[in-house]
Coordinates of C-alpha atoms in Angstrom, one line a residue:
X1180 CA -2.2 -11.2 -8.2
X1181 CA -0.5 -14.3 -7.4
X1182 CA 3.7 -14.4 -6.2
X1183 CA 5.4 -16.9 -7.9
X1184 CA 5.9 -19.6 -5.7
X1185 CA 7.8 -23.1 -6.4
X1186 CA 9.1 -26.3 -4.8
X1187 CA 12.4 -26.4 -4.0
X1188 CA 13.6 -28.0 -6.4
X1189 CA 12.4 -25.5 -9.2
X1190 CA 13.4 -22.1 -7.1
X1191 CA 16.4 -22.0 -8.8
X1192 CA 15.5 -22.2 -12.4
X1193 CA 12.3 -21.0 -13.0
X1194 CA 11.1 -18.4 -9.9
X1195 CA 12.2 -14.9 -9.2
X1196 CA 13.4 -13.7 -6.3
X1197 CA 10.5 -13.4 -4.0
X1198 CA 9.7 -16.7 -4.8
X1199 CA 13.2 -17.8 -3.1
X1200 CA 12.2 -17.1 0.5
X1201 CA 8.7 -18.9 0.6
X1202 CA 9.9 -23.0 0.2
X1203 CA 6.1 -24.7 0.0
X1204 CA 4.5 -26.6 -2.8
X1205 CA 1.6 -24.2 -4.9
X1206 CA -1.1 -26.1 -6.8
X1207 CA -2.0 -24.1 -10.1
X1208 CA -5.8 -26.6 -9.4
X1209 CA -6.4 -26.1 -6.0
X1210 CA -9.0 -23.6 -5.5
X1211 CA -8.1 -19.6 -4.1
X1212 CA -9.0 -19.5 -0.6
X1213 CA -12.1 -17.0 0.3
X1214 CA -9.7 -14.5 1.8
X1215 CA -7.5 -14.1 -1.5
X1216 CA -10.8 -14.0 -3.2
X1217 CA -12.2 -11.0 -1.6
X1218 CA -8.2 -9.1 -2.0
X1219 CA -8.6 -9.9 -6.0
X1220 CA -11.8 -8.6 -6.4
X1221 CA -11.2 -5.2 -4.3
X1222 CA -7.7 -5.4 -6.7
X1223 CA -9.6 -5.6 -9.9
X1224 CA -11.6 -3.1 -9.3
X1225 CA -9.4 -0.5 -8.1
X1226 CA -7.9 -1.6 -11.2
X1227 CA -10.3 -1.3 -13.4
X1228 CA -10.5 2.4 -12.0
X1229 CA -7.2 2.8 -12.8
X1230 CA -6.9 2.0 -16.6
X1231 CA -9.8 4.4 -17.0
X1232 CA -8.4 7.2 -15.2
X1233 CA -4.7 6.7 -17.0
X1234 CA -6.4 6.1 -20.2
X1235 CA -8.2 9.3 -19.7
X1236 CA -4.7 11.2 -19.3
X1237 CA -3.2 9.8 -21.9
X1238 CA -5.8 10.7 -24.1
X1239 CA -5.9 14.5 -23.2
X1240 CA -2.3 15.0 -23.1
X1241 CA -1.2 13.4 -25.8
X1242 CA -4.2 14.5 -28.1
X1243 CA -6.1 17.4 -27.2
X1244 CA -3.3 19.8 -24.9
X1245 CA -0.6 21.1 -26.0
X1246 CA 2.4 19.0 -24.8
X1247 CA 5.4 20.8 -22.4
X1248 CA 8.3 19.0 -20.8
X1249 CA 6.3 18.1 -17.3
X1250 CA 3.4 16.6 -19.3
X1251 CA 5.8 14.4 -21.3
X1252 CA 6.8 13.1 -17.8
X1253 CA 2.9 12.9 -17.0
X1254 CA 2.7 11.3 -20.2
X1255 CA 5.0 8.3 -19.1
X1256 CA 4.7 8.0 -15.8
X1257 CA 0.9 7.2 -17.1
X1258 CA 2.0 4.6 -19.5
X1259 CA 4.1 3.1 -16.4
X1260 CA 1.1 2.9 -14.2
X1261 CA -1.6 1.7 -16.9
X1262 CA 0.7 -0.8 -17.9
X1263 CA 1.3 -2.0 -14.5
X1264 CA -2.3 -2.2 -13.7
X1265 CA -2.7 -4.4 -16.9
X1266 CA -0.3 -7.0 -15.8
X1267 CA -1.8 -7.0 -12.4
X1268 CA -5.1 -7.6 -14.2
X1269 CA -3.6 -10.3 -16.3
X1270 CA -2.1 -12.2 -13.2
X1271 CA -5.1 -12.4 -11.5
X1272 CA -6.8 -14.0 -14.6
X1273 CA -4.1 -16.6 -14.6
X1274 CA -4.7 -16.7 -10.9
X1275 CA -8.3 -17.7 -11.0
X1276 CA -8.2 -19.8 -14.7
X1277 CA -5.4 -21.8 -13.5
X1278 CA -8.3 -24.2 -11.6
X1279 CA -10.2 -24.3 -14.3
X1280 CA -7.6 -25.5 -16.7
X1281 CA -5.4 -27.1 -14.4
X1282 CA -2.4 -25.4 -16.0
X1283 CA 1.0 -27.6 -15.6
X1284 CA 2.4 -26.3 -12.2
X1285 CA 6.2 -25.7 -13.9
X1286 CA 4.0 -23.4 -16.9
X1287 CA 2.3 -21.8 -14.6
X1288 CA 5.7 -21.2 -12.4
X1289 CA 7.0 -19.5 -15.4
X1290 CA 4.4 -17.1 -16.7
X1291 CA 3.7 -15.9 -13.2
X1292 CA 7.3 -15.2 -12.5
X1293 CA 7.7 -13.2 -15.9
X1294 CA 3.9 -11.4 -15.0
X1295 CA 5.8 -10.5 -11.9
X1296 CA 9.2 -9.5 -13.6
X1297 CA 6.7 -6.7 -15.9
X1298 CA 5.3 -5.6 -12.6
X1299 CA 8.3 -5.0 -11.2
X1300 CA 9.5 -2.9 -14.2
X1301 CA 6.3 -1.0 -14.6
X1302 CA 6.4 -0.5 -10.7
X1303 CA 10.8 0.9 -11.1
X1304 CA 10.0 2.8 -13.8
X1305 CA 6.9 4.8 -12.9
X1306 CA 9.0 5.3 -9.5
X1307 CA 12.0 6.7 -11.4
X1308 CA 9.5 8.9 -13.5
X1309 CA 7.7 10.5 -10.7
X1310 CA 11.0 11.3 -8.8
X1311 CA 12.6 12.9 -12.1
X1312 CA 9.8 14.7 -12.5
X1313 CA 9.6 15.8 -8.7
X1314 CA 13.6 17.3 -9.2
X1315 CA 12.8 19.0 -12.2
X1316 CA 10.1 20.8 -10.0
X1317 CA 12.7 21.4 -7.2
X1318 CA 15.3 23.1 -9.3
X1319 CA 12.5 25.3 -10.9
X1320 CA 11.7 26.4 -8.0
X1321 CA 15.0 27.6 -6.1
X1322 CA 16.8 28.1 -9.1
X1323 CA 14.1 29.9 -11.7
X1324 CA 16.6 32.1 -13.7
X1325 CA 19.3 29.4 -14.2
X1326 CA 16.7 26.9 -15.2
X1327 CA 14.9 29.2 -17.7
X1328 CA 17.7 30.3 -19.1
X1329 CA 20.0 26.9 -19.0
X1330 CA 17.6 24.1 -19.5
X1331 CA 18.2 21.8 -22.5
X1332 CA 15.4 21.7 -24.6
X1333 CA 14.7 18.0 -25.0
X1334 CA 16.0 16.9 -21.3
X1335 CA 12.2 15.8 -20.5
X1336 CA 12.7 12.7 -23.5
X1337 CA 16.3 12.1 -23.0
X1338 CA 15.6 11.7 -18.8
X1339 CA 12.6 9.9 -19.5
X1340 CA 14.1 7.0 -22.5
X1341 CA 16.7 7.1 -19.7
X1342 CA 14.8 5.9 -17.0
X1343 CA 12.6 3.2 -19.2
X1344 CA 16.1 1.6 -19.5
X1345 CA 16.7 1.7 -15.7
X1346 CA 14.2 -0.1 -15.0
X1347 CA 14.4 -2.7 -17.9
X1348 CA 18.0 -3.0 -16.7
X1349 CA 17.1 -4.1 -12.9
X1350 CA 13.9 -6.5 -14.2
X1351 CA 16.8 -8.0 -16.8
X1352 CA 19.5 -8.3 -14.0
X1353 CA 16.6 -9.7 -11.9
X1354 CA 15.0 -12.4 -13.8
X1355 CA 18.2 -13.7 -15.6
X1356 CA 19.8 -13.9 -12.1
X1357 CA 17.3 -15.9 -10.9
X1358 CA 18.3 -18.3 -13.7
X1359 CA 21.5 -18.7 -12.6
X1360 CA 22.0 -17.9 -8.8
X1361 CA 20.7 -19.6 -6.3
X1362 CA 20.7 -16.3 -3.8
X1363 CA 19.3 -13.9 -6.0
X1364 CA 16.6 -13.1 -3.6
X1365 CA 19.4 -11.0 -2.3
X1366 CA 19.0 -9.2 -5.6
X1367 CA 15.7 -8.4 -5.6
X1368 CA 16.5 -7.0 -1.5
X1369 CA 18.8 -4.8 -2.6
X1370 CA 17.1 -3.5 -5.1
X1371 CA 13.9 -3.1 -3.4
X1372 CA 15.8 -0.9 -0.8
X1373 CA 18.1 1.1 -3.1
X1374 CA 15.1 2.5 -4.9
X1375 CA 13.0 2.8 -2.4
X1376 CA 15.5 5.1 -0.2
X1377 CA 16.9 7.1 -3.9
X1378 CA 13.8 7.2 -5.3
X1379 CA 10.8 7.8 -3.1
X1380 CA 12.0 8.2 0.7
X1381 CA 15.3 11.2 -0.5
X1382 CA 12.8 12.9 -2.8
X1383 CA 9.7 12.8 -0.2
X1384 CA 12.1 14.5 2.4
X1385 CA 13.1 17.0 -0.5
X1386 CA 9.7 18.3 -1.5
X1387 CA 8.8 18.7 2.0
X1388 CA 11.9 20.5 2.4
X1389 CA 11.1 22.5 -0.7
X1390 CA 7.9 22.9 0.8
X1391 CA 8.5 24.2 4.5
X1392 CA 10.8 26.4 3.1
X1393 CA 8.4 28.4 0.4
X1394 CA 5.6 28.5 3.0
X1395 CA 7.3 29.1 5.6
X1396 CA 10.5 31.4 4.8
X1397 CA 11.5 34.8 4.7
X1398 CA 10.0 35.6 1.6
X1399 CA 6.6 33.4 1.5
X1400 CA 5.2 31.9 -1.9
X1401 CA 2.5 30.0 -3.1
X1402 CA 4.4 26.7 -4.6
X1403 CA 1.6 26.6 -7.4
X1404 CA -0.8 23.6 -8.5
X1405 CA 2.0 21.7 -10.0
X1406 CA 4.1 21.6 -7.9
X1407 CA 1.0 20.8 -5.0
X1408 CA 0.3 17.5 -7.4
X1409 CA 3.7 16.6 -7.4
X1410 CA 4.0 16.4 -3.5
X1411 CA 1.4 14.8 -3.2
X1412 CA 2.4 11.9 -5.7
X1413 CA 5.1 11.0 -4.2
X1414 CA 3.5 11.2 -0.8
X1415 CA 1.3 8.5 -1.9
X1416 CA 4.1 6.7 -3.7
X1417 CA 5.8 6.7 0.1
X1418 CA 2.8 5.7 1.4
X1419 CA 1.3 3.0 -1.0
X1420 CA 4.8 2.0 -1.8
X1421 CA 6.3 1.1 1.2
X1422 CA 4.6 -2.0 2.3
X1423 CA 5.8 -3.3 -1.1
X1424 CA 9.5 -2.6 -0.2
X1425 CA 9.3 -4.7 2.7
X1426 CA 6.9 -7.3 1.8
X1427 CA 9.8 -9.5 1.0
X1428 CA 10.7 -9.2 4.6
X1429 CA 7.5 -9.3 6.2
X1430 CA 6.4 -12.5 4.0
X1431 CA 8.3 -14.7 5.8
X1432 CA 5.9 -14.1 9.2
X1433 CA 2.4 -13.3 6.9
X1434 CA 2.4 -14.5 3.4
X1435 CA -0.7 -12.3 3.1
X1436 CA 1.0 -9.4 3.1
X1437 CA 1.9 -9.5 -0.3
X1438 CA -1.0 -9.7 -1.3
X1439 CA -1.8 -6.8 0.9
X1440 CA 1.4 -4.3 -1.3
X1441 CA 0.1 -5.4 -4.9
X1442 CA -3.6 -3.7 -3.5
X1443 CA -1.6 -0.4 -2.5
X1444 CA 0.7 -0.8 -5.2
X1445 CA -2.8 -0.5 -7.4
X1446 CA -3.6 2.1 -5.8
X1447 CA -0.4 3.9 -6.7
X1448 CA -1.0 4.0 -9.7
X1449 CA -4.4 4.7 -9.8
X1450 CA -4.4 7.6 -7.4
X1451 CA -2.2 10.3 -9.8
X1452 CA -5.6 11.2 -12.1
X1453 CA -7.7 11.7 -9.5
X1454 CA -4.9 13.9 -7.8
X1455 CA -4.7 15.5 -11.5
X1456 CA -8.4 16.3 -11.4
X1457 CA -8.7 17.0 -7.5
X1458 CA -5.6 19.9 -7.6
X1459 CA -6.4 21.5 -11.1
X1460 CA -10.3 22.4 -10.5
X1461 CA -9.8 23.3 -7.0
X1462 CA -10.8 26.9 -6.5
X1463 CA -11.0 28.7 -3.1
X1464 CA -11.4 25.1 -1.6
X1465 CA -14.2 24.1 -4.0
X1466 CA -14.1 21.8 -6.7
X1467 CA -15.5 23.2 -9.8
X1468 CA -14.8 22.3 -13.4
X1469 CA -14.7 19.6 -16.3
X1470 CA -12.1 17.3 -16.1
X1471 CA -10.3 18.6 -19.4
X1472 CA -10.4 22.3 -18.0
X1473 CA -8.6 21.0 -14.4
X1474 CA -6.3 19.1 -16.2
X1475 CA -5.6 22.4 -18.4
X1476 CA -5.4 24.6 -15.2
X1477 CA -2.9 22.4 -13.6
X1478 CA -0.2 21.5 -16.8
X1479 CA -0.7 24.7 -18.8
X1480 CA -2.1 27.6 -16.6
X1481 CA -0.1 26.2 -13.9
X1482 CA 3.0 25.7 -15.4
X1483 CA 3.2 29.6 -16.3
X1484 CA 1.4 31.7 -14.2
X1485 CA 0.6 30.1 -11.0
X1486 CA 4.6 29.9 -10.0
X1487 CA 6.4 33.5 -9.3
X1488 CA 9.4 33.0 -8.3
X1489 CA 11.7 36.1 -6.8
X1490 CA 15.1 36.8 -9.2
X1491 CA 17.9 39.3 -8.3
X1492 CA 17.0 42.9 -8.3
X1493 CA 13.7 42.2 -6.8
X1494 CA 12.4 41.5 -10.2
X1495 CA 9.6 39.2 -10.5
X1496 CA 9.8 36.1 -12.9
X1497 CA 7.7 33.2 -14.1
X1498 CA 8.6 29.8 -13.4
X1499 CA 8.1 28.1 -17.1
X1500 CA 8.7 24.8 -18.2

């Protein structure tokens, strides 16, 4: 939970970029203050929360329902957000045991900036996942025929290992710059705003657009549970993740505030299972059903016969993954 903060003199070796604009002395044994106390706790909970609920889908989709290319984007897009919530877990134990042990202020310097260089390619990653998966939904639903017919069969795994590198490659280019470059909490600036206008503002605006125009065309459809789940993912990602886009902005005037984005950012990637659960058992605006038969409803029943899609010569076809 803690942002790696270090003396001047150590910025340039040891920090990551956040830790560039805030130039005051941290000491791994003084005490957290009551205020940080009371964000950690509320963090570790909605934490805790979160490990359960992922856990929980990656233990039904990878074990007990059949798998299809959107859950293999469910799939990692849950390993991103568990694993993000594990190192948020893990820095706020080295948050409240440094203290205790008094760890030595340049160790602790340098496991807290590489805790916050996994959070950072946890937090890229699930990003990129969500807004993959959010096209793939797009172009199934304008363009049903062509993407029935023209879809590669592994796309889902090649987009995804694809991604997973994406991200490894900005946390790389971020913490070895940081080792080398005095200014590379310009880095981390651009690359805050670059994905956060490619890869949650563009495909917010696109949904909705996507949206709008099924409910409200010419020819009105239901856009179907998955692609209701899907919206509303990345409507939280905007949500939850922009405060974390400009915290390095914003830190300058109230350090707090990052402390403030890591507590949304947990709640980004806790929020998806309950928006799993909440969208598949929802039935004529009541929530009805075991958590395995919503998640069922939504990636298999969903995928195939919730989405009807209108083809050339007014023939009616399913939207199937």
């Amino acid at each position: 939970m803690n942002k790696p903060i270090a003396t001047e003199d150590t910025l340039n070796s040891t920090a990551p970029a956040p830790a560039a604009s805030q130039k005051f002395d941290y000491d791994p044994c003084e005490e957290p203050s009551y205020d940080i106390l009371i964000i950690s706790v509320v963090c570790t909970c909605i934490c805790v929360c979160g490990l359960v609920g992922n856990a929980v889908v990656l233990w039904l989709l990878g074990f007990r329902m059949k798998k299809n290319p959107f859950t293999v984007y469910v799939l990692n897009l849950a390993i991103a957000d568990f694993s993000l919530l594990l190192v948020l877990l893990v820095n706020i134990s080295l948050h409240f045991m440094s203290p205790q042990y008094c760890i030595s202020h340049y160790v602790f310097i340098l496991i807290n900036s590489i805790l916050f260089v996994l959070f950072l390619f946890c937090y890229f990653a699930g990003m990129y996942l969500l807004t993959a998966m959010s096209v793939e939904r797009c172009l199934a639903a304008l363009f049903p025929l062509w993407y029935r017919c023209h879809r590669p069969k592994h796309l889902s795994g090649i987009l995804c290992g694809l991604l997973w590198a994406l991200a490894a490659l900005c946390a790389t280019l971020l913490f070895t710059s940081c080792f080398f470059d005095e200014n590379c909490k310009y880095i981390f600036y651009v690359l805050c705003i670059v994905n956060f206008v490619l890869f949650s503002f563009f495909p917010l605006l696109s949904n909705l657009a996507l949206f709008i125009k099924l409910r409200c065309g010419s020819q009105r459809r239901h856009p179907g549970k998955l692609y209701v789940a899907v919206l509303l993912s990345v409507l939280f990602l905007f949500i939850f993740g922009f405060p974390f886009s400009v915290e390095t902005f914003l830190a300058v005037f109230y350090p707090r505030f990052y402390y403030i984005s890591c507590v949304l950012a947990s709640l980004n990637s806790s929020i998806n299972p309950v928006l799993y659960f909440l969208v598949g058992s929802c039935q004529r605006c009541q929530f009805q059903c075991s958590i395995r038969a919503a998640f069922q409803r939504l990636f298999e029943e969903g995928s195939t016969s919730e989405e009807r899609s209108q083809v050339p010569g007014h023939a009616v076809m399913e939207t199937s993954w």
